[in-house]
PDB file of C-alpha atoms in Angstrom:
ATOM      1  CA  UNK A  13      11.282   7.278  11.729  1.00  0.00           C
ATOM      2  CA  UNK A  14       7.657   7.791  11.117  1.00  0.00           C
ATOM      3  CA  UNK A  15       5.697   7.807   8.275  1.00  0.00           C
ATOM      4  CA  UNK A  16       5.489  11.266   6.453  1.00  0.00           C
ATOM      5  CA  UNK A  17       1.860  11.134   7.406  1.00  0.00           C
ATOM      6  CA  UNK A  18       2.036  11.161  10.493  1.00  0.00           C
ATOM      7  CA  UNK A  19       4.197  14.562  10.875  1.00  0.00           C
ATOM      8  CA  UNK A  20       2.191  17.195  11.422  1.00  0.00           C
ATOM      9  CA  UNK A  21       3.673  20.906  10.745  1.00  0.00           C
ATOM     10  CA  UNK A  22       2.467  23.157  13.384  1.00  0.00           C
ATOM     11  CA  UNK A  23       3.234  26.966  12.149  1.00  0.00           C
ATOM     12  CA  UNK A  24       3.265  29.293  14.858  1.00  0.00           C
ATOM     13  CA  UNK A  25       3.055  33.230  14.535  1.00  0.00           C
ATOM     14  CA  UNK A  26       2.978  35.949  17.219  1.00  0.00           C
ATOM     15  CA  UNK A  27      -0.654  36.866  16.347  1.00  0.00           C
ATOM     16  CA  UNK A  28      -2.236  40.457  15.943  1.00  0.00           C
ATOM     17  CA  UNK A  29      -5.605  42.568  16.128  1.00  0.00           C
ATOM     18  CA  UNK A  30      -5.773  42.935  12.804  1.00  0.00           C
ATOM     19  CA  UNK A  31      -7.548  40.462  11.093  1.00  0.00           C
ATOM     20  CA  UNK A  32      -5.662  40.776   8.042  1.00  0.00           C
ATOM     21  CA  UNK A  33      -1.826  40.190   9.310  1.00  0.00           C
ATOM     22  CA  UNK A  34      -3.165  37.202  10.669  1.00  0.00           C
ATOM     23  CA  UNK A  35      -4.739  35.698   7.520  1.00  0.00           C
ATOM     24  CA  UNK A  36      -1.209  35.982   6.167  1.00  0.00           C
ATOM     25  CA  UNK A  37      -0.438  32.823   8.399  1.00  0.00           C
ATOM     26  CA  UNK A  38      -3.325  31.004   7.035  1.00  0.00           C
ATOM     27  CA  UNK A  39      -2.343  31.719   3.536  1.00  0.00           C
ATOM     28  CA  UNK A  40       1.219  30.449   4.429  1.00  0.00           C
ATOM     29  CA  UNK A  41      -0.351  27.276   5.880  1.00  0.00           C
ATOM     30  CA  UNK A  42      -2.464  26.426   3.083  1.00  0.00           C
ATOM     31  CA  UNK A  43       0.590  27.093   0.429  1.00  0.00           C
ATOM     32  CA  UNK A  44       2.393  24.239   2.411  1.00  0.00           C
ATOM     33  CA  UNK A  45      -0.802  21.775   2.504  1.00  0.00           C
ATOM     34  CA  UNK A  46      -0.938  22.592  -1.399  1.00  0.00           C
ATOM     35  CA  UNK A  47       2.930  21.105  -1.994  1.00  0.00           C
ATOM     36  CA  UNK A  48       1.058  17.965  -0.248  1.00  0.00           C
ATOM     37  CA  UNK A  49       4.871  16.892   1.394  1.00  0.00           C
ATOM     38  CA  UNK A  50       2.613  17.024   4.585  1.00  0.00           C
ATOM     39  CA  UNK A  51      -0.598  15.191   5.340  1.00  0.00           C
ATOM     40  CA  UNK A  52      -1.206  17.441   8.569  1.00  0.00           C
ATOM     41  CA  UNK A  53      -0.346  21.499   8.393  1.00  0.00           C
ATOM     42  CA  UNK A  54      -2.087  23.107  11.014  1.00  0.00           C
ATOM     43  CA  UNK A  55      -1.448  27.325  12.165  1.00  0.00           C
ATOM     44  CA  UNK A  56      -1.660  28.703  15.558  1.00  0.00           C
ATOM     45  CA  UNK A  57      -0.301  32.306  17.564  1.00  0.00           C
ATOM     46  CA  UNK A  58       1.266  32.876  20.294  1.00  0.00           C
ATOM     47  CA  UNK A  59      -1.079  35.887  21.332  1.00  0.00           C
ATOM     48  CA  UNK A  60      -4.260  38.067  20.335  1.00  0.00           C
ATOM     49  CA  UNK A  61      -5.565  35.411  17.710  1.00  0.00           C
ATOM     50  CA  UNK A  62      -6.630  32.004  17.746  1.00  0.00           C
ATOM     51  CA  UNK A  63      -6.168  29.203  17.293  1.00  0.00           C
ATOM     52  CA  UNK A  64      -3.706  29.022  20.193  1.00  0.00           C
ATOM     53  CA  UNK A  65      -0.810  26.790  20.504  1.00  0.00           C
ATOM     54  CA  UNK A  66      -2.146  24.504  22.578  1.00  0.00           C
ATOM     55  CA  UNK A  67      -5.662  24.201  20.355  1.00  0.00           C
ATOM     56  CA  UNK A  68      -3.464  23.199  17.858  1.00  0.00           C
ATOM     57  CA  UNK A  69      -1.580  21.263  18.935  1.00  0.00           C
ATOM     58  CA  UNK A  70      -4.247  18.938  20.451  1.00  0.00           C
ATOM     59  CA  UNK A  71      -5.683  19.352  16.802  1.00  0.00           C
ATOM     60  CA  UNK A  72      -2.675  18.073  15.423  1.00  0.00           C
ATOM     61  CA  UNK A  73      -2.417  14.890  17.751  1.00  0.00           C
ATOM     62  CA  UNK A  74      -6.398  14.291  16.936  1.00  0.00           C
ATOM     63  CA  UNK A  75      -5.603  13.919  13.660  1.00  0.00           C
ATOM     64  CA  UNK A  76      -2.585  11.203  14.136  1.00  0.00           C
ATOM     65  CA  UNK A  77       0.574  12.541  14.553  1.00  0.00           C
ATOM     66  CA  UNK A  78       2.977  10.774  16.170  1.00  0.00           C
ATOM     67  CA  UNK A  79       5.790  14.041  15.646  1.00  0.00           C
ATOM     68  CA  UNK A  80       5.090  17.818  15.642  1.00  0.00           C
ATOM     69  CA  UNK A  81       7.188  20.338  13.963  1.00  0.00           C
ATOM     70  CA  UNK A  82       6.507  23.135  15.789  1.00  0.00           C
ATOM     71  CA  UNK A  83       7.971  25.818  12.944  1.00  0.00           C
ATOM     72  CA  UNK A  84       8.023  29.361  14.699  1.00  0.00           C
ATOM     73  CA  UNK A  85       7.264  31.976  11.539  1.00  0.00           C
ATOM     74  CA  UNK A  86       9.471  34.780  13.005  1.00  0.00           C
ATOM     75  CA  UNK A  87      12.492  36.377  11.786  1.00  0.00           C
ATOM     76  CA  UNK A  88      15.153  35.693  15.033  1.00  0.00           C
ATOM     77  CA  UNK A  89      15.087  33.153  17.448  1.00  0.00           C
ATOM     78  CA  UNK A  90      13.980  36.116  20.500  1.00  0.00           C
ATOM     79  CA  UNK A  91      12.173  35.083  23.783  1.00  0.00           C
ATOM     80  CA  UNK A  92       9.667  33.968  22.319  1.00  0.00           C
ATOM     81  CA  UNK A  93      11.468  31.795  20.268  1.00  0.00           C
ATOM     82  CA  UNK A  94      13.638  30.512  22.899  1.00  0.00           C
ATOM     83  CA  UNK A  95      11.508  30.831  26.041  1.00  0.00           C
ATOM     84  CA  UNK A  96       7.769  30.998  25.018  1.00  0.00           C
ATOM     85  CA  UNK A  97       7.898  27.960  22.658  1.00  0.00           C
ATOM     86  CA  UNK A  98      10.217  25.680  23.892  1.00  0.00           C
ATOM     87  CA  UNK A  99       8.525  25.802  27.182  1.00  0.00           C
ATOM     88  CA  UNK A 100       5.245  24.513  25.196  1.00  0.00           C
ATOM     89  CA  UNK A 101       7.152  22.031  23.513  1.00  0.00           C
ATOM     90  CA  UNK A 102       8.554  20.813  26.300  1.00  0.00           C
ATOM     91  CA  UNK A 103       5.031  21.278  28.124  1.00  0.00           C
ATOM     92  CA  UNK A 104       3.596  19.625  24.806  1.00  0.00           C
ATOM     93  CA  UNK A 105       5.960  16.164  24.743  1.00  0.00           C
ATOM     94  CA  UNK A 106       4.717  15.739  28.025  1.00  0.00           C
ATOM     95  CA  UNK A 107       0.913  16.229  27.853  1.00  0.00           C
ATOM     96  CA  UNK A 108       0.917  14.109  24.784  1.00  0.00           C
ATOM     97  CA  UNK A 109       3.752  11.223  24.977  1.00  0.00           C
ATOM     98  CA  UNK A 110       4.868   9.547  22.957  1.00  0.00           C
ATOM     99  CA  UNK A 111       4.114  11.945  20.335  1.00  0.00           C
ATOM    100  CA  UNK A 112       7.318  13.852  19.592  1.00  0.00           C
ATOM    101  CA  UNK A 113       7.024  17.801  19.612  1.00  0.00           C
ATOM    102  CA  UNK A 114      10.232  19.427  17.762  1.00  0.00           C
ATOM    103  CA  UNK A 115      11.426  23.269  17.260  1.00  0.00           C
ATOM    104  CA  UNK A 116      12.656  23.835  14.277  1.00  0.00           C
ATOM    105  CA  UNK A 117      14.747  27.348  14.271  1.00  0.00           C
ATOM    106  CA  UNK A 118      12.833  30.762  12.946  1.00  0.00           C
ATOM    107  CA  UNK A 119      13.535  32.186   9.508  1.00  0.00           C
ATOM    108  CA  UNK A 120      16.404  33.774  10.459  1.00  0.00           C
ATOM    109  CA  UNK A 121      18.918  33.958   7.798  1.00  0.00           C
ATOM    110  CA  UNK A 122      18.055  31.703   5.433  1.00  0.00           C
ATOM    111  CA  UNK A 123      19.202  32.242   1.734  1.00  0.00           C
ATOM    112  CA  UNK A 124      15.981  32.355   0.286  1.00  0.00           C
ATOM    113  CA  UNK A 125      14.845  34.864   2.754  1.00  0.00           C
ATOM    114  CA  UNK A 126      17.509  36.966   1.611  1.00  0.00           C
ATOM    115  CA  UNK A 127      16.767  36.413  -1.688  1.00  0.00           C
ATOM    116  CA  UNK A 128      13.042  37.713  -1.061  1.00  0.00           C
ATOM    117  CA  UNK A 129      14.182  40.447   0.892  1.00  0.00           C
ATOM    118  CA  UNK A 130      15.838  41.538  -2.595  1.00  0.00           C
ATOM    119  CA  UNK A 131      12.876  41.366  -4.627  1.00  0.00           C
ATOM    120  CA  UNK A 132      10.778  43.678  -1.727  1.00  0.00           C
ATOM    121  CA  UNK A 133      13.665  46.061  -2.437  1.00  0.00           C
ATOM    122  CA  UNK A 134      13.457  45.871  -6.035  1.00  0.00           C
ATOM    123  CA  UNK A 135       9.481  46.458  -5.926  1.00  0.00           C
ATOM    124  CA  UNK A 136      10.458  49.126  -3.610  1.00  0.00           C
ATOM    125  CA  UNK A 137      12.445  51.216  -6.461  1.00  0.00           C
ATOM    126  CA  UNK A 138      10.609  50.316  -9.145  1.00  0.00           C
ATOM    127  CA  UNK A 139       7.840  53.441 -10.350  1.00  0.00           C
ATOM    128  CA  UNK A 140       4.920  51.613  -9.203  1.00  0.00           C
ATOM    129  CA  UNK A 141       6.494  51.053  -5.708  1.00  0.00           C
ATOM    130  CA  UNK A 142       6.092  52.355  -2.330  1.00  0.00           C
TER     131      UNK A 142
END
């Protein structure tokens, strides 16, 4: 099993024209590097933004690692999901053997997703809210 330093995280939106729905990955990635659990966090999307997948990924096998986790930050595991980035996965552990490129799932329904979706309702009734 390698080293904890040597797995990268590799978070992976759709990507947008708007400048600020993207910084909202960027924010996400730099909340992970702060927990320090990994040495190697880097942020790409699948579309209208960069980096791109592929940039990062290359950036994230510059920097050492010897396994990806490729961590899609969508809600359901749609084409994209399924299609779009297991084909670069699979396109990835190929390029770049013997690095080790893994999916994890999408958000999905995790419990603490559920939980946040609460407190957006609650700040949605409260007087100051939507």
């Amino acid at each position: 099993m390698p080293h904890a330093d040597s797995i990268a995280v590799l978070l992976i939106a759709h990507g947008s024209r708007r400048a600020e729905a993207n910084a909202d990955l960027v924010r996400v990635a730099e909340a992970i590097r702060a927990r320090n659990e990994y040495s190697i966090v880097e942020f790409a999307y699948l579309e209208l933004a960069e980096p791109t997948i592929p940039q990062a990924a290359r950036r994230c096998v510059a920097r050492g690692a010897t396994r990806v986790l490729l961590l899609p930050y969508f809600l359901s595991a749609g084409s994209h999901v399924t299609n779009d980035l297991e084909r670069f996965r699979t396109e990835f552990a190929e390029a770049h053997a013997p690095v080790e490129f893994r999916l994890c799932p999408p958000l999905g329904l995790h419990p603490v997703l559920i939980d946040a979706l609460l407190d957006r309702l609650g700040e949605g009734e409260s007087p100051t809210g939507g």
